[in-house]
mmCIF file of C-alpha atoms in Angstrom:
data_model
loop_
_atom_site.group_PDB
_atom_site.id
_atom_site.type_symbol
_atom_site.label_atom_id
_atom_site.label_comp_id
_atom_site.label_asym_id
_atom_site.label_seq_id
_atom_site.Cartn_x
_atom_site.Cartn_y
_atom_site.Cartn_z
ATOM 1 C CA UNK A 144 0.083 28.293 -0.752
ATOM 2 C CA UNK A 145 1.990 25.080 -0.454
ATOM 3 C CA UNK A 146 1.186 22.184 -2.766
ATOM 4 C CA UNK A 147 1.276 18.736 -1.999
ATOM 5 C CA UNK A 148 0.728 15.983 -4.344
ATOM 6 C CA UNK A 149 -0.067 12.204 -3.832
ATOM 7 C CA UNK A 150 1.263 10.005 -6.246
ATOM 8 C CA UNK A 151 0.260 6.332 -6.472
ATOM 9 C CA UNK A 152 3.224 4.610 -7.435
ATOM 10 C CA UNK A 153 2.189 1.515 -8.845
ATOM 11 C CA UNK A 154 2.873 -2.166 -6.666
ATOM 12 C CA UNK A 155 6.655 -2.371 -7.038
ATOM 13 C CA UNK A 156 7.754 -2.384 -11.125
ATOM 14 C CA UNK A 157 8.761 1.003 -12.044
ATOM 15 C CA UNK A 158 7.457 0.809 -15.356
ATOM 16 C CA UNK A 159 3.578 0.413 -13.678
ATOM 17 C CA UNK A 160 4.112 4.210 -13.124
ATOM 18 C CA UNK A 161 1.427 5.981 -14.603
ATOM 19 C CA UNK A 162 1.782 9.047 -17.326
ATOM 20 C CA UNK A 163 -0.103 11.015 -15.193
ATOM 21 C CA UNK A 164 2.062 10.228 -12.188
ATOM 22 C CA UNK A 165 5.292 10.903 -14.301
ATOM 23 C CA UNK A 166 3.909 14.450 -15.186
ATOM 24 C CA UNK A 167 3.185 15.161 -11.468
ATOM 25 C CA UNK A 168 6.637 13.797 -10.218
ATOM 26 C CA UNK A 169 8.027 16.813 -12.570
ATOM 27 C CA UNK A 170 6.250 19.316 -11.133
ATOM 28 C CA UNK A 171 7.477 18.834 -7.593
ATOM 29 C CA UNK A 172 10.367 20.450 -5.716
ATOM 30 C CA UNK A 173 10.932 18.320 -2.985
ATOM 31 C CA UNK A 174 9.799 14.293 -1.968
ATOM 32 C CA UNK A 175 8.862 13.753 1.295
ATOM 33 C CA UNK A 176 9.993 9.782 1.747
ATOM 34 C CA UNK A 177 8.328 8.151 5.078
ATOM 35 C CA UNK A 178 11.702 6.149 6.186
ATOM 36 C CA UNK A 179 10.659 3.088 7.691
ATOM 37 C CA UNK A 180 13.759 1.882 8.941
ATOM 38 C CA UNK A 181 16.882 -0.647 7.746
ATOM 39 C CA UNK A 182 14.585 -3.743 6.947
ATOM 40 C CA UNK A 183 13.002 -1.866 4.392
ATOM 41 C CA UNK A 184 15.707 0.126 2.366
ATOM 42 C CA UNK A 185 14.722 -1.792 -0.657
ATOM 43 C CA UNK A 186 11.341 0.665 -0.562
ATOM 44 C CA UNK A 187 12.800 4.056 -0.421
ATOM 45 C CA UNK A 188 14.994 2.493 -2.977
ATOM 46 C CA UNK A 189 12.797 1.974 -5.531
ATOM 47 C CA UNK A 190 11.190 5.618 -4.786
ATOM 48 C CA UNK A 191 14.533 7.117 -5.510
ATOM 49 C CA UNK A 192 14.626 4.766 -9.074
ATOM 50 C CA UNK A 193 11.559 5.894 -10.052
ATOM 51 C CA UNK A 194 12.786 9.405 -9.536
ATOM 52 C CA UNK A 195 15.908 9.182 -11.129
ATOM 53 C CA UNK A 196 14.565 7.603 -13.894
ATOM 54 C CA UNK A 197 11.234 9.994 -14.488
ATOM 55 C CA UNK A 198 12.417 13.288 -13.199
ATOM 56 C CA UNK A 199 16.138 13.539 -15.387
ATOM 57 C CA UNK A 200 17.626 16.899 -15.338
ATOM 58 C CA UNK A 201 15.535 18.673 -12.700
ATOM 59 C CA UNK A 202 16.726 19.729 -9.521
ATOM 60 C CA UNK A 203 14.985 18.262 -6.474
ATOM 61 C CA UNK A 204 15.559 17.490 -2.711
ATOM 62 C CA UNK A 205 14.551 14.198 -0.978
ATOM 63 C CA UNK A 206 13.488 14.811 2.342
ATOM 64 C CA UNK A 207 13.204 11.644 4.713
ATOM 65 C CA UNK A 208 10.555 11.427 7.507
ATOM 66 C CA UNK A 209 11.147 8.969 10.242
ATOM 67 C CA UNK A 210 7.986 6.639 11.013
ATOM 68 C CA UNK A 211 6.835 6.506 14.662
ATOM 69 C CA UNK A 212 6.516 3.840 16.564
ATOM 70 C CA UNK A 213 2.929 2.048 16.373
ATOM 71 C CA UNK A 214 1.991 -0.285 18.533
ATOM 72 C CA UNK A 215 0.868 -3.544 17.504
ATOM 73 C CA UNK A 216 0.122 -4.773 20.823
ATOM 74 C CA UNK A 217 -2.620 -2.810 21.992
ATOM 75 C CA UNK A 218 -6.428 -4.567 22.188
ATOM 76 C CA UNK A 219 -8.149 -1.373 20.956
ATOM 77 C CA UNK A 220 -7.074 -1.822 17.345
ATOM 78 C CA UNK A 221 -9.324 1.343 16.292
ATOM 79 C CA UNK A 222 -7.380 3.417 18.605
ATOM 80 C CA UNK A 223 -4.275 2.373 18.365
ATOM 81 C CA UNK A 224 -4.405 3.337 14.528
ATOM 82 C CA UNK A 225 -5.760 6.740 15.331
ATOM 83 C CA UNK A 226 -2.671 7.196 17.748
ATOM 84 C CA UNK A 227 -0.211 6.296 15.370
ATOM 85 C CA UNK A 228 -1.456 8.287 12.468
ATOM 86 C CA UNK A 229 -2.074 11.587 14.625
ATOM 87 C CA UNK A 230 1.634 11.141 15.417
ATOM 88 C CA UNK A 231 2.388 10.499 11.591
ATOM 89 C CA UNK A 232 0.526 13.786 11.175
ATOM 90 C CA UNK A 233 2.156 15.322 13.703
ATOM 91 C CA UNK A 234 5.568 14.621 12.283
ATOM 92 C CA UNK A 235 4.751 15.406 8.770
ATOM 93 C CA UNK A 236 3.434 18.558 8.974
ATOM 94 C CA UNK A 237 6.820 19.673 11.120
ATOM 95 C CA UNK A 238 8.442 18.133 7.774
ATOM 96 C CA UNK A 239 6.162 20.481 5.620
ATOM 97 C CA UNK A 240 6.831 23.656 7.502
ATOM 98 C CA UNK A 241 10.393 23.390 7.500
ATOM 99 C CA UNK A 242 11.155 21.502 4.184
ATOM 100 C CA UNK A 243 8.683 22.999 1.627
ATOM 101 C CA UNK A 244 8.884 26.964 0.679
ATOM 102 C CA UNK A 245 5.430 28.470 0.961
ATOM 103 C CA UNK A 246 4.697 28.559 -2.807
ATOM 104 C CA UNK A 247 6.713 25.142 -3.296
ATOM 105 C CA UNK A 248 5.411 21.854 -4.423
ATOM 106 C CA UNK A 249 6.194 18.600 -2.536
ATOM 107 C CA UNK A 250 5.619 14.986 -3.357
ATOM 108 C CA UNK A 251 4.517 12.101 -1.424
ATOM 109 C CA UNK A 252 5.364 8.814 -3.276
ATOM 110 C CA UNK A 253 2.423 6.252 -2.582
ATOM 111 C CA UNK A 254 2.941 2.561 -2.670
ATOM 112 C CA UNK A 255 -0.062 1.188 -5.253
ATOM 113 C CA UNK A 256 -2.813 3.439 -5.273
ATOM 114 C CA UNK A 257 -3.502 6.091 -2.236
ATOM 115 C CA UNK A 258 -6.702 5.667 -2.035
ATOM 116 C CA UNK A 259 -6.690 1.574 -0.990
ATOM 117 C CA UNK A 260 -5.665 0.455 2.174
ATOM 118 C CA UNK A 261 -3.473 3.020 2.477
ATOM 119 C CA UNK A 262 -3.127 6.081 5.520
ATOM 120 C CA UNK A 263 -1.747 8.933 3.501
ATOM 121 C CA UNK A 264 -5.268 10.378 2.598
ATOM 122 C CA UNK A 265 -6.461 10.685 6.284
ATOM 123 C CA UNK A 266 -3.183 11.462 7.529
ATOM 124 C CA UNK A 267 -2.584 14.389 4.831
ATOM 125 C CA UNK A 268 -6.616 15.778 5.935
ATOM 126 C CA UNK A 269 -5.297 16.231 9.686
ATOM 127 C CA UNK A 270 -2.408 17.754 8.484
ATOM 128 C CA UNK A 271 -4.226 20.309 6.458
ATOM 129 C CA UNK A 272 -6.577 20.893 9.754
ATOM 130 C CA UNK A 273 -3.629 21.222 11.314
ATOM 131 C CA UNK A 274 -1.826 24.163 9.596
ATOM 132 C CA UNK A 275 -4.738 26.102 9.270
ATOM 133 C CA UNK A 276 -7.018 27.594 5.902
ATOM 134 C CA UNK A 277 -4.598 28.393 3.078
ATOM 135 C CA UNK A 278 -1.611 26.742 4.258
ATOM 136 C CA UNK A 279 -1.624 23.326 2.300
ATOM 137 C CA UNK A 280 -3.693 22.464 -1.235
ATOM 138 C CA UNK A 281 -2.985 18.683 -2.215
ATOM 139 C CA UNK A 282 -3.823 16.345 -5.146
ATOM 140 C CA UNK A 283 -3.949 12.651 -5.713
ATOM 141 C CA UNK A 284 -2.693 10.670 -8.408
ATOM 142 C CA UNK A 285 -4.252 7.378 -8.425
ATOM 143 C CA UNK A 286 -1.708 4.010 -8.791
ATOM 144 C CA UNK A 287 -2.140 0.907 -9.949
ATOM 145 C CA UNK A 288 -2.246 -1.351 -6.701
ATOM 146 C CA UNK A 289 -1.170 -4.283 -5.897
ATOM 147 C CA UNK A 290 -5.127 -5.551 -6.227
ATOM 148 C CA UNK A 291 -4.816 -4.755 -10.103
ATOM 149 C CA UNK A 292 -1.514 -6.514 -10.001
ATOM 150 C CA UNK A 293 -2.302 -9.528 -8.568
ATOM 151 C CA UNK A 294 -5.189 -9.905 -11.270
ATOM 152 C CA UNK A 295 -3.080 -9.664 -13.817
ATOM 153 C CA UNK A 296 -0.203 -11.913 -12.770
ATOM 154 C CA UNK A 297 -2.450 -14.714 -12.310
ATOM 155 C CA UNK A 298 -4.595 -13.797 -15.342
ATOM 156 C CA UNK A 299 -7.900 -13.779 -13.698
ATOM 157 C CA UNK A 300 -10.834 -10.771 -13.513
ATOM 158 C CA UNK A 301 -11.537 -9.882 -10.156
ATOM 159 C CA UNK A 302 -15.099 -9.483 -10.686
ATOM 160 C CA UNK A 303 -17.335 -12.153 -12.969
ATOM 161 C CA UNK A 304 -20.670 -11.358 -14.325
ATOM 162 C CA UNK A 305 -23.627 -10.309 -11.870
ATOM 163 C CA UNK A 306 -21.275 -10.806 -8.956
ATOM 164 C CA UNK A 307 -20.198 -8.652 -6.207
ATOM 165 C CA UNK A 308 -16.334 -8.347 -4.967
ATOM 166 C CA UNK A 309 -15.772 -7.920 -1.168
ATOM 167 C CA UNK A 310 -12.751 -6.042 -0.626
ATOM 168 C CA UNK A 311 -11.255 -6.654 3.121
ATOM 169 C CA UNK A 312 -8.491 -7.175 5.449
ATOM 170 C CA UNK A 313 -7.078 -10.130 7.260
ATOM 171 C CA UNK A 314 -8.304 -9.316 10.802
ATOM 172 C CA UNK A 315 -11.831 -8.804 9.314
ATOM 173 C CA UNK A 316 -11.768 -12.200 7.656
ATOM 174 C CA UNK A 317 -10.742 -13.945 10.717
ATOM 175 C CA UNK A 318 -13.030 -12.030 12.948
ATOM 176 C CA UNK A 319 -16.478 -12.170 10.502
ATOM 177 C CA UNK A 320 -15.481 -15.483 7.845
ATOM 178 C CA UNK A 321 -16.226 -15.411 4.432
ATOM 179 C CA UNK A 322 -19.011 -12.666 3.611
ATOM 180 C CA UNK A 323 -22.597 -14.667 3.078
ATOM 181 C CA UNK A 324 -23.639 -13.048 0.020
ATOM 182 C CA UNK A 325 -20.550 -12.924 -1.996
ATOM 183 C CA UNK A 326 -18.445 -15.299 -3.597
ATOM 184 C CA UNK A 327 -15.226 -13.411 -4.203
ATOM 185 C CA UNK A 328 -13.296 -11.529 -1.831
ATOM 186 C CA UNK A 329 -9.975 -9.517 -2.352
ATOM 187 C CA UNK A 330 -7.813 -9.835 1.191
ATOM 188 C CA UNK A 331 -5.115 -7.340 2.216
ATOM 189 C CA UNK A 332 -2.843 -7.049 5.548
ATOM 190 C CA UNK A 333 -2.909 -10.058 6.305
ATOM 191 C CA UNK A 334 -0.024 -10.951 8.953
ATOM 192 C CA UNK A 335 -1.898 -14.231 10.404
ATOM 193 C CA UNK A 336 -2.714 -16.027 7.203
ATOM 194 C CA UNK A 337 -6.640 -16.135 7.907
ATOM 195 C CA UNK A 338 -7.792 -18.005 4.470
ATOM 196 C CA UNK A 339 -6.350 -21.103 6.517
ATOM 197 C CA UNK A 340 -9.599 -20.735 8.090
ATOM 198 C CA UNK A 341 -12.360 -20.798 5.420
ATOM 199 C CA UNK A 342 -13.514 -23.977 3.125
ATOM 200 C CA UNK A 343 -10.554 -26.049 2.090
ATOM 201 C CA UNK A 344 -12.534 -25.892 -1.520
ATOM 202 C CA UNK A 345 -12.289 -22.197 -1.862
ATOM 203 C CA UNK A 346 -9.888 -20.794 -4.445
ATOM 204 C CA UNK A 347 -7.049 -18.672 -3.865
ATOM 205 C CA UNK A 348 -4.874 -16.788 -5.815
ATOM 206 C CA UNK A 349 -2.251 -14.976 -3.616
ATOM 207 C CA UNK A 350 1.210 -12.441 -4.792
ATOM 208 C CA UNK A 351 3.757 -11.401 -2.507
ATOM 209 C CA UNK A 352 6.142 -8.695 -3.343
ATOM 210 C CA UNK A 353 4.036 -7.941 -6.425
ATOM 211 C CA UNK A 354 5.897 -6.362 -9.448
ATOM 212 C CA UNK A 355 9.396 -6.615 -7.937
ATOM 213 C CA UNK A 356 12.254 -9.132 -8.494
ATOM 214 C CA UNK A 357 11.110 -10.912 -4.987
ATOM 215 C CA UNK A 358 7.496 -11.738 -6.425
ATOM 216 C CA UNK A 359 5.928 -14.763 -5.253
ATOM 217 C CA UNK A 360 3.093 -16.049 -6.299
ATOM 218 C CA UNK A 361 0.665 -19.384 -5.889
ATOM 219 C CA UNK A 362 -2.733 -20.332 -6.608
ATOM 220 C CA UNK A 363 -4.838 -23.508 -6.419
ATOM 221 C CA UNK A 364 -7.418 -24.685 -3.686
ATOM 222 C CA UNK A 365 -6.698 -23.696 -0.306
ATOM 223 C CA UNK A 366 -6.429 -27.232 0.881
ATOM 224 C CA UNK A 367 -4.369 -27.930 -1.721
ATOM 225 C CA UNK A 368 -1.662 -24.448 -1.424
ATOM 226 C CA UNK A 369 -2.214 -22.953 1.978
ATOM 227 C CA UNK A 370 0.714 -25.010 3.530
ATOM 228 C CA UNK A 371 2.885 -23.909 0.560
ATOM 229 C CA UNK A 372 1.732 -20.501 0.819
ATOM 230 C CA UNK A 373 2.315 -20.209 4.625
ATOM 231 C CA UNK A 374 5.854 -21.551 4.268
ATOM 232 C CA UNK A 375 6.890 -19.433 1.168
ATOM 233 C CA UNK A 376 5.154 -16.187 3.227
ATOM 234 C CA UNK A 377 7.271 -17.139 6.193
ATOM 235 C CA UNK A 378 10.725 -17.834 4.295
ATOM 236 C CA UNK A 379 10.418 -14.453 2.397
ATOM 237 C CA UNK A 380 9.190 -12.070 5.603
ATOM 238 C CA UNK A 381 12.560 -14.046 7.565
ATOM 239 C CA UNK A 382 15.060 -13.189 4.293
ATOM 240 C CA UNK A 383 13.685 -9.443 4.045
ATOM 241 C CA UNK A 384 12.446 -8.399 7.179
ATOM 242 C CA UNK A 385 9.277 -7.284 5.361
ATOM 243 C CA UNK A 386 6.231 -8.617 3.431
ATOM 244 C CA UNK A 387 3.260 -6.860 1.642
ATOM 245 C CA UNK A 388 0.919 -9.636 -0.010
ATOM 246 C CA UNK A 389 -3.056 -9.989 -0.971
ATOM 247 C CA UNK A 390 -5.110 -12.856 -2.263
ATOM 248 C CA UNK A 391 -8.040 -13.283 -4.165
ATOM 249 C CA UNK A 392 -10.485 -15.762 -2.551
ATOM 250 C CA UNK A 393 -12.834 -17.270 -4.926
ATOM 251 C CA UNK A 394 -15.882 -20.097 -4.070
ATOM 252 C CA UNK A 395 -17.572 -21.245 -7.610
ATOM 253 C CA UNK A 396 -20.424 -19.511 -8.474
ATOM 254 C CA UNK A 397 -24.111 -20.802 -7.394
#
């Protein structure tokens, strides 16, 4: 049976790469690297450092897997997701089948950890569907993400005594505002900037690029940093062609 394994990868420094993870990167044959185009070379780059400098004297393969196409313009968010990620599927599994021997071991390197806010999970579950019972076994290898990252750059706990965290995305703090019985929420994929649009009062503590030599990061009041955060966010996505970021938002305690 083929083996896959998931490997959270940590949020960009090589050296966030777990002992766990290091063990499974030297039991696989061949790495299955999503390639996601010119603008972000610097990604597959760092997968191939972290491989070169945890997996010394082994011979391996590095198969690349081009990314489809999603489209970002459709109203039916939901669905357009589901599209895109059947045709991930889709494409993967022909990458499986031809790439990995029957009783090999392959590798999918994870950016943070693969179970946050991230589609290999559910896209690895249709591919198993896909080739049928006793085709594909796979394993995950948890990361630290860039959540865990940003904490620690700014040197703040995420969670403070008797309090909930809300963990969410950009489009669902635009669409809902800040969640009514919680004072600290964690917000990722976030293309439009939405804490522009909560109290001016509210805290934030925000990282771009976390762990790498681009990191940005800025905290204060959002009245006082959201310009400054907009205009860094915007200089930085224009100079790379790419941006990952995520923010804690935090309103004082009652």
């Amino acid at each position: 049976m083929r083996r896959l394994l998931i490997i959270g990868i940590g949020a960009g420094d090589p050296e966030q790469v777990t002992v766990q993870a290091i063990n499974a990167l030297n039991r696989a044959d061949v790495f299955f690297v999503v390639d996601k185009g010119d603008d972000k070379q610097d990604l597959m780059l760092l997968r191939q450092e972290i491989c070169a400098r945890y997996v010394p004297g082994k011979s391996y393969r590095m198969v690349l897997i081009p990314e489809p196409e999603r489209d970002r313009s459709a109203p039916a968010y939901r669905q357009a997701v589901e599209q895109w990620r059947a045709e991930r599927a889709g494409v993967w599994a022909g990458a499986i089948r031809s790439e990995l021997a029957e009783d090999g071991c392959g590798a999918l390197l994870v950016w943070g950890d693969p179970g946050l806010y991230d589609s290999a999970l559910a896209i690895v579950e249709q591919i198993v569907a896909e080739l049928g019972p006793g085709e594909l076994d796979y394993e995950v290898i948890p990361g630290i993400s860039s959540v865990q990252s940003l904490a620690a750059r700014h040197r703040v706990s995420l969670t403070r005594v008797g309090r909930p965290l809300h963990i969410t995305t950009g489009r669902r703090l635009a669409a809902d505002g800040f969640p009514e019985h919680c004072d600290d929420v964690v917000v990722m994929l976030d293309a439009h900037c939405s804490f522009t649009g909560v109290d001016p009062g509210t805290e934030i503590f925000w990282g771009a690029y976390l762990g790498t030599k681009d990191e940005i990061v800025l905290s204060g009041t959002v009245g006082d940093v959201a310009a400054r955060i907009e205009a860094a966010r915007s200089e930085a996505r224009a100079r790379k062609g790419w941006i990952m970021d995520t923010y804690l938002l935090r309103r004082p305690a009652p």
